[in-house]
Coordinates of C-alpha atoms in Angstrom, one line a residue:
M1 CA 26.0 -22.9 -152.5
C2 CA 22.9 -24.9 -154.0
C3 CA 20.2 -22.7 -155.5
L4 CA 16.8 -23.7 -156.5
W5 CA 16.6 -21.0 -159.2
E6 CA 19.8 -22.3 -160.8
E7 CA 18.3 -25.9 -160.7
N8 CA 15.3 -24.6 -162.5
I9 CA 17.1 -22.9 -165.0
K10 CA 19.1 -26.0 -165.8
K11 CA 15.8 -28.1 -165.8
L12 CA 14.5 -25.5 -168.5
A13 CA 17.7 -25.7 -170.6
D14 CA 17.9 -29.5 -170.6
A15 CA 14.0 -29.6 -171.8
G16 CA 15.1 -27.2 -174.8
G17 CA 14.0 -24.0 -173.4
L18 CA 10.9 -22.5 -171.9
E19 CA 8.8 -23.2 -175.1
A20 CA 9.7 -26.9 -175.3
W21 CA 8.8 -27.2 -171.6
E22 CA 5.4 -26.0 -172.1
L23 CA 5.1 -28.8 -174.6
L24 CA 5.9 -31.4 -172.4
S25 CA 3.0 -33.6 -171.0
D26 CA 2.0 -33.4 -167.3
D27 CA 3.7 -36.7 -166.6
E28 CA 7.0 -35.5 -168.1
K29 CA 6.9 -32.4 -166.3
D30 CA 6.5 -34.3 -163.0
Q31 CA 9.3 -36.6 -163.9
Q32 CA 11.6 -33.4 -164.5
D33 CA 10.6 -31.8 -161.6
Q34 CA 11.5 -35.0 -159.5
E35 CA 14.7 -35.4 -160.9
T36 CA 15.5 -31.4 -160.1
Y37 CA 14.4 -32.1 -156.6
N38 CA 16.7 -35.1 -156.4
R39 CA 19.4 -33.3 -157.7
L40 CA 18.9 -30.2 -155.1
C41 CA 18.6 -32.7 -152.2
R42 CA 21.9 -34.2 -153.1
C43 CA 23.7 -30.9 -153.4
L44 CA 22.1 -29.7 -150.2
G45 CA 23.0 -33.1 -148.5
N46 CA 26.6 -32.9 -149.7
E47 CA 27.0 -29.5 -148.4
A48 CA 25.7 -30.4 -145.0
W49 CA 27.8 -33.5 -144.8
E50 CA 31.0 -31.4 -145.5
K51 CA 30.4 -29.4 -142.6
L52 CA 30.1 -32.1 -140.2
S53 CA 33.1 -33.2 -137.8
T54 CA 35.1 -36.3 -138.5
E55 CA 33.3 -38.0 -135.5
A56 CA 29.9 -37.0 -136.7
K57 CA 30.5 -38.4 -140.2
E58 CA 31.8 -41.7 -138.5
E59 CA 28.6 -41.8 -136.4
A60 CA 26.2 -41.1 -139.4
A61 CA 27.9 -43.6 -141.6
L62 CA 27.9 -46.6 -139.2
Y63 CA 26.0 -49.3 -140.6
I64 CA 25.4 -52.7 -138.8
W65 CA 23.9 -55.8 -140.1
T66 CA 22.8 -58.9 -137.8
G67 CA 20.9 -61.8 -138.5
C68 CA 18.1 -63.5 -136.5
C69 CA 19.7 -65.5 -133.6
M70 CA 17.2 -68.1 -133.8
H71 CA 17.8 -68.8 -137.5
K72 CA 21.7 -69.1 -136.5
E73 CA 20.6 -71.8 -134.2
M74 CA 18.4 -73.5 -136.9
N75 CA 21.4 -73.5 -139.3
G76 CA 23.8 -74.7 -136.8
T77 CA 21.6 -77.8 -136.1
K78 CA 21.3 -78.2 -140.0
G79 CA 25.0 -78.1 -140.4
G80 CA 25.7 -80.7 -137.5
A81 CA 23.4 -82.9 -138.9
T82 CA 24.7 -82.7 -142.5
R83 CA 28.3 -83.3 -141.2
M84 CA 27.0 -86.3 -139.0
G85 CA 25.3 -87.8 -142.0
G86 CA 28.5 -88.1 -143.9
F87 CA 30.2 -90.1 -140.9
W88 CA 29.1 -93.3 -141.9
S89 CA 30.3 -93.5 -145.4
W90 CA 33.6 -91.3 -144.5
N91 CA 34.3 -94.1 -142.0
K92 CA 32.8 -97.0 -144.3
I93 CA 30.3 -98.0 -141.3
P94 CA 27.0 -99.3 -142.2
G95 CA 24.8 -96.2 -141.7
P96 CA 21.0 -95.7 -140.7
L97 CA 18.2 -97.5 -142.1
K98 CA 16.8 -95.7 -145.3
L99 CA 13.2 -94.9 -144.6
F100 CA 11.5 -95.3 -148.0
N101 CA 8.2 -93.8 -149.3
H102 CA 5.6 -96.1 -150.8
D103 CA 6.9 -95.7 -154.3
N104 CA 10.7 -95.9 -153.7
A105 CA 10.2 -99.1 -151.4
A106 CA 8.4 -100.7 -154.4
A107 CA 11.3 -99.7 -156.8
V108 CA 13.9 -101.2 -154.2
A109 CA 11.9 -104.3 -153.9
A110 CA 11.6 -105.0 -157.3
G111 CA 15.5 -105.4 -157.3
P112 CA 18.4 -104.0 -159.5
S113 CA 17.3 -101.2 -162.0
T114 CA 17.8 -97.8 -162.7
A115 CA 14.5 -97.0 -160.6
H116 CA 16.2 -99.0 -157.7
D117 CA 19.4 -96.9 -157.8
Q118 CA 17.4 -93.8 -157.9
A119 CA 15.2 -94.8 -155.0
M120 CA 18.5 -95.4 -153.0
D121 CA 19.9 -92.0 -154.0
V122 CA 17.1 -89.9 -153.1
S123 CA 15.7 -91.8 -150.0
Q124 CA 16.9 -90.8 -146.6
G125 CA 17.1 -92.1 -143.2
G126 CA 18.6 -91.2 -139.8
A127 CA 17.3 -89.1 -136.8
I128 CA 16.2 -86.1 -138.6
K129 CA 14.0 -88.2 -141.0
L130 CA 12.7 -90.3 -138.2
A131 CA 11.7 -87.1 -136.3
L132 CA 10.0 -86.0 -139.2
L133 CA 7.9 -89.2 -139.7
A134 CA 7.1 -89.3 -136.2
G135 CA 5.6 -85.7 -136.2
M136 CA 3.5 -86.8 -139.2
L137 CA 2.4 -90.2 -137.2
F138 CA 1.9 -88.6 -133.6
N139 CA 1.1 -84.7 -134.4
H140 CA -0.5 -84.6 -137.7
K141 CA -2.1 -81.2 -138.8
D142 CA -4.9 -83.2 -140.0
N143 CA -7.0 -84.6 -137.1
K144 CA -8.1 -87.5 -139.4
K145 CA -4.7 -88.7 -139.9
G146 CA -1.9 -90.3 -137.8
L147 CA -2.7 -91.8 -134.5
Q148 CA -4.0 -88.6 -132.6
D149 CA -6.2 -89.8 -129.7
T150 CA -4.7 -93.0 -129.4
Y151 CA -1.1 -91.5 -129.0
R152 CA -2.4 -89.1 -126.4
I153 CA -4.4 -91.7 -124.3
Y154 CA -1.7 -94.1 -124.5
F155 CA 0.9 -91.7 -123.0
E156 CA -1.6 -90.2 -120.4
C157 CA -2.4 -93.6 -119.3
C158 CA 1.5 -94.8 -119.0
L159 CA 3.0 -91.5 -117.7
G160 CA 0.0 -90.1 -115.9
Y161 CA 0.0 -86.7 -117.9
A162 CA -0.4 -85.9 -121.5
V163 CA 2.4 -85.7 -124.0
H164 CA 2.4 -83.6 -127.2
F165 CA 4.9 -84.6 -129.7
P166 CA 6.8 -81.6 -131.4
D167 CA 5.4 -80.1 -134.4
T168 CA 8.3 -81.4 -136.8
R169 CA 6.1 -80.9 -140.0
N170 CA 6.5 -77.3 -139.8
T171 CA 9.4 -74.9 -139.5
H172 CA 9.3 -74.8 -135.6
F173 CA 12.5 -74.1 -134.1
Q174 CA 14.3 -77.1 -132.1
S175 CA 11.4 -79.4 -133.1
H176 CA 13.6 -81.9 -134.9
L177 CA 16.0 -81.9 -131.8
Q178 CA 13.3 -82.3 -129.5
G179 CA 11.3 -84.9 -131.5
A180 CA 14.6 -87.2 -131.5
T181 CA 14.8 -86.4 -127.8
E182 CA 11.3 -87.4 -127.0
L183 CA 11.7 -90.5 -129.0
L184 CA 14.9 -91.5 -127.2
I185 CA 13.5 -90.9 -123.6
H186 CA 10.4 -93.0 -124.1
L187 CA 11.8 -95.4 -126.4
P188 CA 10.4 -98.6 -124.9
L189 CA 6.9 -96.8 -124.7
Y190 CA 6.8 -95.8 -128.4
I191 CA 7.8 -99.2 -129.5
D192 CA 5.1 -100.8 -127.4
L193 CA 2.4 -98.3 -128.7
M194 CA 3.5 -99.2 -132.3
L195 CA 2.8 -102.7 -131.4
E196 CA -0.3 -102.0 -129.7
V197 CA -1.5 -100.2 -132.8
K198 CA -0.6 -103.4 -134.9
D199 CA -2.3 -105.8 -132.7
N200 CA -5.5 -103.7 -132.5
K201 CA -6.0 -104.0 -136.4
E202 CA -8.1 -106.5 -138.0
K203 CA -5.2 -107.9 -140.1
G204 CA -2.6 -107.3 -137.8
N205 CA -0.4 -105.2 -140.1
F206 CA 1.5 -101.9 -140.0
N207 CA 0.7 -99.3 -142.6
H208 CA 3.9 -97.9 -144.6
L209 CA 4.5 -95.0 -142.1
E210 CA 3.9 -97.2 -139.0
L211 CA 6.4 -99.6 -140.6
N212 CA 9.0 -97.2 -141.0
M213 CA 8.7 -95.5 -137.4
F214 CA 8.7 -99.3 -136.0
N215 CA 12.2 -100.2 -137.9
G216 CA 13.7 -96.7 -137.2
L217 CA 13.0 -97.1 -133.6
H218 CA 15.1 -100.5 -133.6
D219 CA 17.8 -99.2 -135.8
T220 CA 21.1 -98.8 -133.7
P221 CA 22.7 -96.1 -136.2
T222 CA 19.5 -94.2 -136.1
L223 CA 19.6 -94.3 -132.2
M224 CA 23.0 -93.2 -132.2
E225 CA 22.2 -90.0 -134.2
M226 CA 19.2 -89.2 -131.9
A227 CA 21.5 -89.4 -128.9
A228 CA 24.0 -87.1 -130.6
L229 CA 20.9 -84.7 -131.3
T230 CA 19.8 -84.9 -127.8
L231 CA 23.1 -83.9 -126.5
Y232 CA 23.3 -81.1 -128.8
L233 CA 19.9 -79.8 -127.8
L234 CA 20.9 -80.0 -124.0
T235 CA 24.3 -78.6 -124.3
I236 CA 24.1 -75.7 -126.8
S237 CA 20.3 -75.4 -128.2
Y238 CA 18.4 -74.8 -125.1
S239 CA 21.1 -72.7 -123.3
Y240 CA 21.4 -70.3 -126.3
M241 CA 17.6 -69.9 -127.1
R242 CA 16.9 -69.2 -123.3
V243 CA 19.5 -66.1 -123.8
V244 CA 18.6 -64.8 -127.2
R245 CA 14.7 -65.0 -126.6
G246 CA 14.9 -63.5 -123.0
S247 CA 12.1 -63.4 -120.7
G248 CA 8.6 -62.1 -121.4
E249 CA 9.3 -58.3 -121.0
Q250 CA 13.1 -58.5 -121.7
R251 CA 14.4 -57.0 -125.0
I252 CA 17.8 -58.5 -126.2
N253 CA 20.2 -56.4 -128.3
T254 CA 22.0 -58.6 -130.7
L255 CA 24.9 -55.9 -130.6
D256 CA 25.7 -57.1 -126.9
L257 CA 25.9 -60.8 -127.8
V258 CA 29.5 -61.1 -129.2
P259 CA 30.6 -62.7 -126.0
L260 CA 27.8 -65.3 -126.1
H261 CA 28.5 -66.4 -129.6
D262 CA 32.3 -66.7 -128.7
K263 CA 31.1 -68.9 -125.8
V264 CA 29.1 -71.2 -128.2
K265 CA 31.9 -71.5 -130.7
N266 CA 34.5 -72.2 -127.7
H267 CA 32.1 -74.8 -126.1
C268 CA 31.6 -76.5 -129.5
Q269 CA 35.5 -76.9 -129.8
A270 CA 35.5 -78.2 -126.3
V271 CA 33.4 -81.2 -126.8
I272 CA 35.2 -81.7 -130.2
D273 CA 38.4 -82.0 -128.3
N274 CA 37.0 -83.9 -125.3
P275 CA 33.5 -85.8 -126.0
D276 CA 33.8 -87.2 -122.5
L277 CA 32.4 -83.8 -121.3
L278 CA 29.1 -85.3 -122.5
L279 CA 29.8 -89.1 -122.5
A280 CA 31.9 -89.9 -119.4
Q281 CA 30.1 -91.6 -116.4
D282 CA 30.8 -88.5 -114.4
A283 CA 29.9 -85.8 -117.0
S284 CA 27.8 -83.2 -115.5
F285 CA 26.1 -79.8 -116.6
E286 CA 28.6 -77.9 -115.0
T287 CA 31.1 -78.8 -117.6
G288 CA 28.8 -80.2 -120.2
S289 CA 26.4 -77.3 -120.8
F290 CA 28.0 -74.2 -122.2
D291 CA 26.4 -72.1 -119.8
G292 CA 26.9 -74.2 -116.9
K293 CA 23.3 -74.5 -115.9
P294 CA 21.3 -77.7 -114.9
W295 CA 20.0 -79.5 -118.0
E296 CA 16.8 -78.3 -119.4
R297 CA 15.9 -82.2 -119.4
A298 CA 17.9 -84.3 -117.1
D299 CA 16.1 -87.5 -117.8
A300 CA 17.2 -87.0 -121.7
F301 CA 20.7 -86.6 -120.4
Y302 CA 20.5 -89.7 -118.2
T303 CA 18.7 -91.6 -121.0
V304 CA 21.7 -91.1 -123.4
Q305 CA 24.0 -92.0 -120.4
R306 CA 22.4 -95.3 -119.8
M307 CA 22.3 -96.1 -123.4
V308 CA 26.2 -95.2 -124.3
P309 CA 27.6 -98.7 -123.8
T310 CA 25.1 -100.0 -126.6
L311 CA 25.9 -97.2 -129.0
P312 CA 29.6 -98.0 -130.3
Y313 CA 29.9 -95.0 -132.7
L314 CA 28.2 -92.3 -130.7
R315 CA 31.5 -90.9 -130.0
G316 CA 32.0 -90.3 -133.8
C317 CA 28.7 -89.2 -134.4
L318 CA 29.1 -86.4 -131.6
I319 CA 32.2 -85.2 -132.7
D320 CA 31.1 -85.0 -136.3
F321 CA 27.9 -83.2 -135.3
F322 CA 29.9 -80.5 -133.2
E323 CA 32.5 -80.0 -135.9
G324 CA 29.6 -79.3 -138.7
A325 CA 27.7 -77.0 -136.0
L326 CA 30.9 -75.1 -135.3
E327 CA 31.8 -74.8 -138.9
T328 CA 28.0 -73.5 -139.4
W329 CA 28.2 -71.2 -136.4
E330 CA 31.2 -69.6 -137.8
Q331 CA 30.0 -69.0 -141.2
F332 CA 26.6 -67.4 -139.9
G333 CA 28.2 -65.5 -137.1
L334 CA 30.7 -63.5 -139.1
E335 CA 29.1 -60.1 -137.8
F336 CA 30.6 -61.1 -134.4
E337 CA 34.2 -61.9 -135.5
K338 CA 37.0 -59.8 -134.4
G339 CA 37.8 -56.6 -136.5
R340 CA 34.0 -56.4 -137.5
P341 CA 32.0 -53.0 -136.8
I342 CA 30.1 -54.5 -133.7
N343 CA 33.3 -55.2 -131.9
G344 CA 34.4 -51.5 -132.1
M345 CA 31.0 -50.1 -131.0
T346 CA 30.5 -48.2 -127.6
E347 CA 28.0 -49.0 -125.4
E348 CA 26.1 -45.9 -126.3
Q349 CA 26.3 -46.9 -129.9
K350 CA 24.8 -50.0 -129.1
K351 CA 21.9 -48.8 -127.2
R352 CA 21.2 -46.4 -130.0
L353 CA 21.4 -48.9 -132.8
F354 CA 19.5 -51.4 -131.0
T355 CA 18.7 -54.7 -132.9
S356 CA 16.4 -57.4 -131.9
A357 CA 18.0 -60.7 -131.4
T358 CA 15.2 -62.8 -132.9
N359 CA 12.9 -62.2 -136.0
D360 CA 9.9 -62.9 -133.6
H361 CA 8.2 -59.4 -134.0
N362 CA 7.8 -60.2 -137.8
E363 CA 7.1 -63.9 -137.8
G364 CA 4.8 -63.6 -134.9
A365 CA 2.7 -60.8 -136.9
L366 CA 2.7 -63.0 -139.9
S367 CA 1.4 -66.1 -137.8
K368 CA -1.3 -63.5 -136.0
L369 CA -2.3 -62.5 -139.3
C370 CA -3.0 -66.1 -140.7
T371 CA -4.8 -67.1 -137.5
D372 CA -7.1 -64.1 -137.8
L373 CA -7.8 -64.6 -141.4
R374 CA -9.2 -68.0 -140.4
C375 CA -11.8 -66.2 -138.0
A376 CA -12.5 -63.5 -140.3
P377 CA -11.5 -64.8 -144.1
N378 CA -13.0 -61.4 -145.6
M379 CA -11.2 -59.0 -143.6
S380 CA -8.7 -57.0 -145.6
L381 CA -5.1 -56.6 -145.2
T382 CA -5.6 -52.5 -144.8
C383 CA -8.3 -53.2 -141.8
W384 CA -5.8 -55.9 -140.1
N385 CA -2.9 -53.3 -140.3
A386 CA -5.1 -50.8 -138.7
G387 CA -6.5 -53.0 -136.1
T388 CA -3.2 -54.3 -135.3
M389 CA -1.4 -50.9 -134.9
Y390 CA -4.3 -49.5 -133.0
K391 CA -3.7 -52.5 -130.5
C392 CA 0.2 -52.3 -130.5
N393 CA 0.4 -48.4 -130.2
R394 CA -2.5 -48.4 -127.4
T395 CA -4.2 -46.0 -129.6
H396 CA -7.6 -46.4 -127.4
G397 CA -5.8 -44.7 -124.2
F398 CA -4.5 -41.7 -126.4
M399 CA -8.0 -41.4 -128.1
K400 CA -9.8 -41.5 -124.8
K401 CA -7.7 -39.0 -123.4
I402 CA -7.0 -36.4 -126.4
L403 CA -9.9 -36.8 -128.8
T404 CA -12.9 -34.4 -129.1
Q405 CA -15.9 -34.8 -130.8
K406 CA -14.7 -32.6 -133.7
H407 CA -11.7 -34.8 -133.9
K408 CA -13.9 -38.1 -134.0
A409 CA -16.0 -36.6 -136.9
F410 CA -12.9 -35.7 -138.9
L411 CA -11.6 -39.5 -138.4
C412 CA -15.0 -40.9 -139.7
S413 CA -14.8 -38.9 -142.7
E414 CA -11.2 -39.9 -143.5
V415 CA -12.2 -43.5 -142.9
H416 CA -14.9 -43.2 -145.6
R417 CA -12.4 -41.3 -147.8
L418 CA -9.7 -44.1 -147.5
D419 CA -12.5 -46.9 -148.1
S420 CA -13.5 -45.0 -151.3
L421 CA -9.9 -45.3 -152.6
K422 CA -10.3 -49.1 -152.5
L423 CA -6.6 -49.6 -151.7
D424 CA -6.7 -53.3 -151.2
Q425 CA -8.5 -53.8 -154.7
Q426 CA -5.5 -51.7 -156.1
R427 CA -3.0 -53.7 -154.4
R428 CA -4.5 -56.9 -155.6
Q429 CA -4.8 -55.6 -159.0
K430 CA -1.0 -54.7 -159.0
Q431 CA -0.2 -58.1 -158.0
A432 CA -2.0 -59.8 -160.5
E433 CA -0.3 -57.6 -163.2
Y434 CA 2.9 -58.4 -161.7
N435 CA 2.3 -62.0 -161.8
Q436 CA 1.2 -62.2 -165.3

């Protein structure tokens, strides 16, 4: 049986006796008291643990880890794109046109040299790179760069509605898939827009970014990669994200998603074994989409169908992409494998150990902080945290219903006390000391 008296005796003995204890500084005494407290807690905890039943011990020791499902989808896309990028060299087929930046383009144009070889090694091409450049050109965060209104007005005139190009310059989930899909659907319009921009210039020339975009839109291997990205977006990405994000008020428990992830991997394998699920003339969403629901963008699917005869290596690109995606899904979905703790949990345990399927509640809060600080740049982090908790916890209703004038007076004095502690200044000071 643990005894506070015995622990205190041991504390004094370790210090060298009562007289030695009295010679210790206050900080040293606090440290010894803390260690004594920790020993006592462990002792009491071990005693309480041994009294538990086997079932209660298993319940208490159950530890579950899950990752953000949106990041799983993003990693699947990366894995697929990486594998597809190697398709060309493995099969000794000329790959996508490299889209050089200014410096590397100059190094390549200068002829054989070390700089030439380095420029060739570091420069990239393909659908992902073109989608990134398109985001810089059609949706640049700086409204003085890129085409901006020229782009929006052109598409509104051609289509009858405004088009907003996906934000591929930031980490927005699915943005590169959606960017490639957007370019493919309206390919003739994007080519015509680039020519119109060129013709409206005094010298009638493209700038470097515009030239890369124009050339990329005419490059057949790049178009094949864009078609593969589009099919993956329609087949896996859209359907998966619909489930894990849920509706506005629905909260999705990751622990319930074992069947979903099995279904995703099985469908990836099905496409690898039979690409005609997506490429055949009679392909449809019933067998093509992993959830069997209508295409999120039917116009994208039929655009790829129409282009299939002009894309000779699309089948190989598609198989490689889905192979890379499947390998990545397996790597980042280990918590759902057979034999893992999740598979042995009861429905009651899953409800009790609820884990959110996405990290929206964290990343959304960080984004809101950044947005709020633009409006109130001098607001402290403590103040923002308090305001956010006030809204999220519906504190106003509680205060209106419960608090008396005496309570409110106490809250005001407590706020003044907290302000006097200068908590944010202390935090910044600690950060500065850590950075040194």
